[in-house]
CSV table of C-alpha atoms in Angstrom, one decimal:
chain,number,residue,atom,x,y,z
E,1,UNK,CA,-48.4,16.3,-2.8
E,2,UNK,CA,-46.0,18.3,-5.7
E,3,UNK,CA,-44.7,20.5,-3.0
E,4,UNK,CA,-43.5,17.9,-1.0
E,5,UNK,CA,-41.9,16.0,-3.5
E,6,UNK,CA,-40.1,19.6,-4.7
E,7,UNK,CA,-38.6,19.6,-1.2
E,8,UNK,CA,-37.3,16.6,-1.2
E,9,UNK,CA,-35.9,17.2,-4.7
E,10,UNK,CA,-34.3,20.5,-3.6
E,11,UNK,CA,-32.8,18.3,0.0
E,12,UNK,CA,-31.5,15.9,-2.3
E,13,UNK,CA,-30.2,17.9,-4.3
E,14,UNK,CA,-28.7,20.2,-2.0
E,15,UNK,CA,-27.1,17.0,-0.1
E,16,UNK,CA,-25.6,16.2,-3.5
E,17,UNK,CA,-24.1,19.3,-3.9
E,18,UNK,CA,-22.4,19.4,0.0
E,19,UNK,CA,-20.7,15.4,-1.5
E,20,UNK,CA,-19.6,17.3,-4.3
E,21,UNK,CA,-18.2,19.7,-2.6
E,22,UNK,CA,-16.4,16.7,-0.3
E,23,UNK,CA,-14.7,15.3,-3.1
E,24,UNK,CA,-13.3,18.1,-4.6
E,25,UNK,CA,-11.9,19.1,-1.3
E,26,UNK,CA,-11.2,15.5,-0.5
E,27,UNK,CA,-7.2,15.7,-1.3
E,28,UNK,CA,-6.8,18.0,1.5
E,29,UNK,CA,-7.6,15.9,4.1
E,30,UNK,CA,-4.5,14.2,2.8
E,31,UNK,CA,-2.2,16.6,2.8
E,32,UNK,CA,-3.2,18.0,6.3
E,33,UNK,CA,-2.3,14.6,7.5
E,34,UNK,CA,1.2,14.6,5.8
E,35,UNK,CA,2.3,17.9,6.8
E,36,UNK,CA,1.1,15.9,10.5
E,37,UNK,CA,3.7,13.2,9.3
E,38,UNK,CA,6.6,15.4,7.9
E,39,UNK,CA,6.4,17.3,11.1
E,40,UNK,CA,6.5,14.0,13.4
E,41,UNK,CA,3.1,15.5,15.4
E,42,UNK,CA,2.1,12.2,16.5
E,43,UNK,CA,5.7,11.3,18.0
E,44,UNK,CA,5.8,14.4,19.6
E,45,UNK,CA,2.5,14.0,21.7
E,46,UNK,CA,4.0,9.8,21.7
E,47,UNK,CA,7.1,10.9,23.2
E,48,UNK,CA,5.2,13.2,25.7
E,49,UNK,CA,3.3,10.1,27.1
E,50,UNK,CA,0.4,11.9,27.6
E,51,UNK,CA,-1.6,15.1,26.2
E,52,UNK,CA,0.0,18.2,25.3
E,53,UNK,CA,-1.0,22.0,24.4
E,54,UNK,CA,0.0,23.1,21.0
E,55,UNK,CA,2.9,25.1,22.2
E,56,UNK,CA,4.8,22.3,23.4
E,57,UNK,CA,3.9,20.9,20.0
E,58,UNK,CA,5.5,23.4,17.8
E,59,UNK,CA,8.5,23.4,20.5
E,60,UNK,CA,8.9,20.1,19.5
E,61,UNK,CA,9.1,20.7,16.0
E,62,UNK,CA,12.5,20.5,13.8
E,63,UNK,CA,13.0,24.2,12.6
E,64,UNK,CA,15.9,26.3,11.4
E,65,UNK,CA,12.8,29.6,13.2
E,66,UNK,CA,9.8,29.9,15.1
E,67,UNK,CA,6.9,27.4,13.6
E,68,UNK,CA,3.9,29.4,13.1
E,69,UNK,CA,1.3,28.5,15.6
E,70,UNK,CA,-1.8,30.3,13.5
E,71,UNK,CA,-1.0,27.8,10.9
E,72,UNK,CA,-0.3,24.9,13.0
E,73,UNK,CA,-3.4,25.3,14.7
E,74,UNK,CA,-5.8,25.3,11.9
E,75,UNK,CA,-4.4,22.0,10.6
E,76,UNK,CA,-4.8,20.8,14.4
E,77,UNK,CA,-8.5,21.6,13.8
E,78,UNK,CA,-8.8,19.8,10.9
E,79,UNK,CA,-7.4,16.7,11.9
E,80,UNK,CA,-9.4,16.8,15.2
E,81,UNK,CA,-12.0,16.9,13.4
E,82,UNK,CA,-10.8,14.4,10.9
E,83,UNK,CA,-10.5,11.6,14.3
E,84,UNK,CA,-6.4,11.6,13.6
E,85,UNK,CA,-5.8,13.9,16.9
E,86,UNK,CA,-7.8,14.8,19.6
E,87,UNK,CA,-8.8,17.5,22.0
E,88,UNK,CA,-9.7,18.1,25.3
E,89,UNK,CA,-9.6,21.1,27.4
E,90,UNK,CA,-7.6,21.3,30.5
E,91,UNK,CA,-8.7,22.9,33.4
E,92,UNK,CA,-7.0,26.2,32.7
E,93,UNK,CA,-9.5,26.5,29.3
E,94,UNK,CA,-6.7,25.6,27.1
E,95,UNK,CA,-6.6,22.7,24.0
E,96,UNK,CA,-4.8,19.4,24.9
E,97,UNK,CA,-4.1,17.0,22.2
E,98,UNK,CA,-3.5,13.6,22.0
E,99,UNK,CA,-3.7,10.4,20.1
E,100,UNK,CA,-6.1,8.3,18.4
E,101,UNK,CA,-5.6,4.8,16.7
E,102,UNK,CA,-5.5,6.3,13.4
E,103,UNK,CA,-2.2,8.6,14.7
E,104,UNK,CA,-0.6,5.7,15.8
E,105,UNK,CA,-0.5,4.5,12.6
E,106,UNK,CA,1.6,7.5,11.5
E,107,UNK,CA,4.4,7.3,14.3
E,108,UNK,CA,7.9,6.9,12.4
E,109,UNK,CA,9.9,4.1,13.1
E,110,UNK,CA,7.9,1.7,14.7
E,111,UNK,CA,7.1,-2.2,13.5
E,112,UNK,CA,3.4,-1.1,12.5
E,113,UNK,CA,3.7,2.3,10.7
E,114,UNK,CA,2.0,3.7,7.7
E,115,UNK,CA,4.1,6.8,7.7
E,116,UNK,CA,7.0,6.0,5.2
E,117,UNK,CA,4.3,4.9,3.0
E,118,UNK,CA,1.5,7.6,3.3
E,119,UNK,CA,5.2,10.2,2.3
E,120,UNK,CA,5.1,8.0,-0.6
E,121,UNK,CA,1.7,7.9,-2.2
E,122,UNK,CA,1.7,11.5,-1.6
E,123,UNK,CA,4.6,12.9,-2.5
E,124,UNK,CA,4.5,15.3,-5.6
E,125,UNK,CA,6.1,13.2,-8.1
E,126,UNK,CA,3.7,10.1,-7.5
E,127,UNK,CA,0.4,12.9,-7.4
E,128,UNK,CA,1.8,14.0,-11.0
E,129,UNK,CA,-0.3,11.0,-12.4
E,130,UNK,CA,-3.2,11.5,-11.0
E,131,UNK,CA,-3.6,13.9,-13.5
E,132,UNK,CA,-3.7,12.4,-16.5
E,133,UNK,CA,-7.0,9.7,-16.7
E,134,UNK,CA,-8.3,11.7,-19.0
E,135,UNK,CA,-5.2,11.3,-21.3
E,136,UNK,CA,-5.6,7.7,-20.3
E,137,UNK,CA,-9.2,7.1,-21.3
E,138,UNK,CA,-8.5,9.1,-24.7
E,139,UNK,CA,-5.6,7.9,-25.4
E,140,UNK,CA,-4.4,4.9,-23.8
E,141,UNK,CA,-0.7,4.7,-22.6
E,142,UNK,CA,0.7,4.4,-18.9
E,143,UNK,CA,-0.5,7.7,-16.5
E,144,UNK,CA,2.8,8.1,-15.1
E,145,UNK,CA,5.2,7.7,-17.9
E,146,UNK,CA,2.6,10.5,-19.1
E,147,UNK,CA,4.3,12.9,-16.1
E,148,UNK,CA,7.2,11.7,-16.4
E,149,UNK,CA,8.0,10.2,-19.8
E,150,UNK,CA,9.5,7.5,-18.4
E,151,UNK,CA,7.6,4.5,-15.8
E,152,UNK,CA,7.9,4.6,-12.2
E,153,UNK,CA,10.8,2.0,-12.0
E,154,UNK,CA,12.5,3.2,-14.7
E,155,UNK,CA,13.2,6.5,-12.8
E,156,UNK,CA,13.3,4.9,-9.7
E,157,UNK,CA,16.6,3.1,-10.9
E,158,UNK,CA,17.8,6.3,-11.8
E,159,UNK,CA,17.1,8.2,-9.0
E,160,UNK,CA,18.1,7.1,-5.1
E,161,UNK,CA,16.2,9.5,-3.6
E,162,UNK,CA,13.3,7.4,-5.0
E,163,UNK,CA,14.0,4.7,-4.8
E,164,UNK,CA,14.7,5.0,-0.9
E,165,UNK,CA,11.1,6.5,0.1
E,166,UNK,CA,9.5,3.4,-2.7
E,167,UNK,CA,11.5,0.9,-0.6
E,168,UNK,CA,10.8,2.3,3.0
E,169,UNK,CA,7.0,2.7,1.8
E,170,UNK,CA,6.8,-0.7,0.6
E,171,UNK,CA,9.3,-1.7,3.7
E,172,UNK,CA,6.7,0.0,5.7
E,173,UNK,CA,3.0,-1.5,5.0
E,174,UNK,CA,4.8,-5.1,4.4
E,175,UNK,CA,6.0,-5.2,8.0
E,176,UNK,CA,2.2,-4.1,8.6
E,177,UNK,CA,0.6,-7.1,6.6
E,178,UNK,CA,3.3,-9.9,7.1
E,179,UNK,CA,2.6,-9.9,10.6
E,180,UNK,CA,-0.8,-11.2,9.6
E,181,UNK,CA,-0.1,-13.5,7.0
E,182,UNK,CA,2.8,-15.1,8.5
E,183,UNK,CA,0.1,-16.0,11.2
E,184,UNK,CA,-2.5,-16.9,8.7
E,185,UNK,CA,-1.0,-19.0,6.4
E,186,UNK,CA,1.2,-21.4,8.9
E,187,UNK,CA,0.1,-24.6,7.6
E,188,UNK,CA,1.4,-22.8,4.2
E,189,UNK,CA,5.1,-22.0,5.2
E,190,UNK,CA,5.8,-25.3,7.5
E,191,UNK,CA,5.1,-27.4,3.9
E,192,UNK,CA,8.1,-25.9,2.3
E,193,UNK,CA,11.9,-25.3,2.6
E,194,UNK,CA,12.5,-23.3,0.6
E,195,UNK,CA,11.7,-19.7,-0.8
E,196,UNK,CA,12.2,-17.4,-3.0
E,197,UNK,CA,10.4,-13.9,-3.0
E,198,UNK,CA,9.7,-12.3,-6.4
E,199,UNK,CA,10.0,-8.3,-6.5
E,200,UNK,CA,10.8,-8.6,-2.7
E,201,UNK,CA,12.4,-4.9,-2.5
E,202,UNK,CA,14.9,-4.8,0.1
E,203,UNK,CA,14.0,-8.5,2.0
E,204,UNK,CA,11.5,-6.8,4.4
E,205,UNK,CA,8.9,-9.7,3.6
E,206,UNK,CA,11.1,-13.2,3.3
E,207,UNK,CA,13.0,-11.5,6.6
E,208,UNK,CA,9.6,-11.8,8.5
E,209,UNK,CA,8.3,-15.5,7.0
E,210,UNK,CA,12.7,-16.8,7.6
E,211,UNK,CA,12.3,-15.7,11.2
E,212,UNK,CA,9.1,-17.0,12.1
E,213,UNK,CA,10.5,-20.2,10.2
E,214,UNK,CA,13.1,-20.4,10.5
E,215,UNK,CA,13.6,-23.8,8.7
E,216,UNK,CA,13.0,-21.6,5.1
E,217,UNK,CA,16.2,-20.9,3.2
E,218,UNK,CA,15.1,-17.4,2.1
E,219,UNK,CA,15.6,-16.0,-1.9
E,220,UNK,CA,14.8,-12.4,-1.6
E,221,UNK,CA,15.1,-11.4,-5.8
E,222,UNK,CA,14.0,-7.9,-7.6
E,223,UNK,CA,16.4,-5.5,-9.5
E,224,UNK,CA,19.7,-6.0,-8.9
E,225,UNK,CA,19.8,-1.7,-8.1
E,226,UNK,CA,16.9,-2.6,-5.6
E,227,UNK,CA,19.0,-5.4,-3.7
E,228,UNK,CA,22.3,-3.6,-3.7
E,229,UNK,CA,20.4,-1.7,-0.7
E,230,UNK,CA,18.8,-4.8,0.9
E,231,UNK,CA,20.2,-5.4,4.5
E,232,UNK,CA,21.8,-8.4,5.3
E,233,UNK,CA,20.0,-11.0,7.9
E,234,UNK,CA,20.4,-14.9,8.7
E,235,UNK,CA,18.5,-17.3,6.5
E,236,UNK,CA,18.2,-14.5,3.6
E,237,UNK,CA,20.4,-14.3,0.6
E,238,UNK,CA,19.5,-11.7,-2.1
E,239,UNK,CA,19.8,-12.0,-5.7
E,240,UNK,CA,19.3,-9.3,-8.5
E,241,UNK,CA,18.0,-10.1,-11.8
E,242,UNK,CA,14.9,-9.8,-14.6
E,243,UNK,CA,11.6,-11.9,-13.3
E,244,UNK,CA,11.3,-11.4,-17.0
E,245,UNK,CA,14.2,-13.6,-17.5
E,246,UNK,CA,14.6,-16.2,-14.8
E,247,UNK,CA,13.7,-16.9,-11.6
E,248,UNK,CA,16.0,-18.7,-9.0
E,249,UNK,CA,14.3,-22.0,-8.0
E,250,UNK,CA,13.1,-23.1,-5.0
E,251,UNK,CA,10.2,-25.3,-3.6
E,252,UNK,CA,7.8,-22.3,-3.9
E,253,UNK,CA,7.4,-18.4,-5.1
E,254,UNK,CA,5.8,-16.0,-3.3
E,255,UNK,CA,4.9,-12.5,-4.8
E,256,UNK,CA,3.5,-10.1,-2.8
E,257,UNK,CA,2.3,-7.2,-4.4
E,258,UNK,CA,4.0,-7.6,-8.3
E,259,UNK,CA,1.0,-9.5,-10.4
E,260,UNK,CA,-0.7,-6.1,-9.8
E,261,UNK,CA,1.9,-4.0,-10.8
E,262,UNK,CA,1.4,-5.5,-14.7
E,263,UNK,CA,-1.0,-6.3,-17.6
E,264,UNK,CA,-2.4,-9.5,-17.9
E,265,UNK,CA,0.1,-10.2,-20.5
E,266,UNK,CA,3.4,-9.5,-18.7
E,267,UNK,CA,1.9,-11.7,-15.4
E,268,UNK,CA,1.5,-14.0,-17.5
E,269,UNK,CA,5.2,-14.3,-18.3
E,270,UNK,CA,5.9,-13.6,-14.9
E,271,UNK,CA,3.9,-17.0,-14.0
E,272,UNK,CA,5.4,-19.5,-16.8
E,273,UNK,CA,8.8,-18.4,-15.3
E,274,UNK,CA,7.6,-19.0,-11.9
E,275,UNK,CA,6.3,-22.4,-12.6
E,276,UNK,CA,9.5,-23.2,-14.5
E,277,UNK,CA,11.5,-22.8,-11.1
E,278,UNK,CA,8.8,-24.9,-8.7
E,279,UNK,CA,8.5,-28.9,-8.4
E,280,UNK,CA,5.8,-29.8,-10.5
E,281,UNK,CA,4.1,-32.0,-8.6
E,282,UNK,CA,5.1,-29.9,-4.9
E,283,UNK,CA,5.5,-26.8,-6.3
E,284,UNK,CA,3.4,-23.3,-5.2
E,285,UNK,CA,3.0,-19.8,-6.5
E,286,UNK,CA,1.6,-18.1,-3.2
E,287,UNK,CA,0.0,-14.5,-4.3
E,288,UNK,CA,-0.7,-11.8,-2.3
E,289,UNK,CA,-3.1,-9.4,-3.7
E,290,UNK,CA,-6.4,-8.0,-3.6
E,291,UNK,CA,-9.5,-9.9,-5.0
E,292,UNK,CA,-12.3,-7.8,-6.5
E,293,UNK,CA,-15.7,-8.3,-4.4
E,294,UNK,CA,-18.3,-6.0,-6.0
E,295,UNK,CA,-20.5,-7.2,-4.0
E,296,UNK,CA,-19.0,-6.8,-0.6
E,297,UNK,CA,-18.9,-4.4,1.7
E,298,UNK,CA,-15.8,-5.9,4.2
E,299,UNK,CA,-13.7,-3.4,6.1
E,300,UNK,CA,-10.8,-3.2,3.5
E,301,UNK,CA,-13.4,-3.4,0.1
E,302,UNK,CA,-13.2,0.2,-0.7
E,303,UNK,CA,-9.5,0.2,-0.2
E,304,UNK,CA,-9.0,-2.6,-2.5
E,305,UNK,CA,-11.0,-0.1,-5.8
E,306,UNK,CA,-9.1,2.8,-4.5
E,307,UNK,CA,-5.6,0.7,-5.4
E,308,UNK,CA,-7.0,-0.1,-8.8
E,309,UNK,CA,-7.0,3.8,-9.2
E,310,UNK,CA,-3.6,3.5,-8.0
E,311,UNK,CA,-2.3,1.2,-10.5
E,312,UNK,CA,-3.4,3.4,-13.4
E,313,UNK,CA,-1.8,5.9,-11.6
E,314,UNK,CA,1.6,4.7,-10.9
E,315,UNK,CA,1.5,1.1,-13.3
E,316,UNK,CA,3.3,0.5,-16.7
E,317,UNK,CA,-0.5,-1.0,-17.0
E,318,UNK,CA,-0.8,-2.9,-13.7
E,319,UNK,CA,-4.6,-3.9,-12.6
E,320,UNK,CA,-6.7,-4.9,-9.4
E,321,UNK,CA,-8.9,-8.1,-10.1
E,322,UNK,CA,-12.0,-9.8,-8.9
E,323,UNK,CA,-11.5,-13.6,-8.7
E,324,UNK,CA,-12.8,-14.2,-12.6
E,325,UNK,CA,-9.8,-12.7,-13.7
E,326,UNK,CA,-7.4,-14.1,-11.5
E,327,UNK,CA,-9.0,-17.8,-12.4
E,328,UNK,CA,-8.2,-16.6,-15.8
E,329,UNK,CA,-4.4,-15.8,-15.4
E,330,UNK,CA,-3.6,-18.5,-14.1
E,331,UNK,CA,-5.2,-21.0,-16.2
E,332,UNK,CA,-2.9,-19.0,-18.8
E,333,UNK,CA,-0.2,-19.6,-17.3
E,334,UNK,CA,-0.6,-23.4,-16.6
E,335,UNK,CA,-2.5,-23.1,-13.3
E,336,UNK,CA,-5.5,-25.3,-13.4
E,337,UNK,CA,-5.9,-25.3,-9.7
E,338,UNK,CA,-6.3,-22.9,-7.2
E,339,UNK,CA,-7.1,-21.4,-3.4
E,340,UNK,CA,-8.4,-18.0,-2.1
E,341,UNK,CA,-7.6,-17.7,1.3
E,342,UNK,CA,-8.7,-14.4,2.8
E,343,UNK,CA,-6.6,-12.2,5.7
E,344,UNK,CA,-8.0,-9.4,7.5
E,345,UNK,CA,-6.5,-6.9,5.2
E,346,UNK,CA,-7.0,-5.4,1.9
E,347,UNK,CA,-5.1,-8.5,-0.1
E,348,UNK,CA,-5.4,-12.3,0.2
E,349,UNK,CA,-3.3,-15.3,-0.2
E,350,UNK,CA,-3.9,-17.0,-3.4
E,351,UNK,CA,-2.2,-20.5,-3.8
E,352,UNK,CA,-1.8,-21.2,-7.3
E,353,UNK,CA,-1.1,-24.7,-8.2
E,354,UNK,CA,1.0,-26.2,-11.4
E,355,UNK,CA,-1.2,-29.8,-11.3
């Protein structure tokens, strides 16, 4: 019996060792996918309309010199194993590469593309703060500031390239999720005539809302350097300002991925400013953010906890919150009543009412 237990313990420890190695090199998957996105490999295969040879992929990569087939084949081998691409053997014995459902999300310039967000999250500037987690635990403070000497929004206001990839990344995720929100929150949008999107970036969310509900007068509200790059769209007014100072008045306030960027004290300030500008009896704040559920195992639950780590890395004290934490936060800000609407994505819709 002791020998059996010893064998079981050895197997358990061997399995644990393998899992530690997988975590140790988990970043390799992200870097390989980032490479494929930068080289537009999914787009090259998609444009062909069929499975293609490695040499065909290489011939269509934009480069000032001939691509290295050896490196490309090794990267593709891993990505096939990760089910980013498919590999099949032709009648002549050559390997043909094709798309999978995952690689279709990595196409550029499509309505449903996560490629810009993938490049943003894996940019060296955004990766650097992750190396400061232990410092944050020991000393407190903001990881991004420890890495770069300033906070992310301050850097973006001065760095046009960072501002561009930030906005493009957020726009790509917004497009994906807003289609679900616009469809699922039909009754919520039908009942309002004016809506201000606080922290709306370059207006991707508001544009989708107004397109689906043209009776709504939309106000896209963000920092001046952000809205200065926004494109014009009928029914949407771009307004620059500071949500900690004042927010334009409307029937309702829409906030997508804003609250999770900030700590509780800052969130209360923002929510109180929202409360000032909506009607007391009919107004509401529509929050689109994650609601953590420790016991749940839904499709997107794991990513919610990972996003909480992203908040440590990139935000100024922000975090993802459980329902109890949302309840406490909303009550402190003057919203005694709320309603959570789950949607098939990682955020939920949280309606907050002043009465």
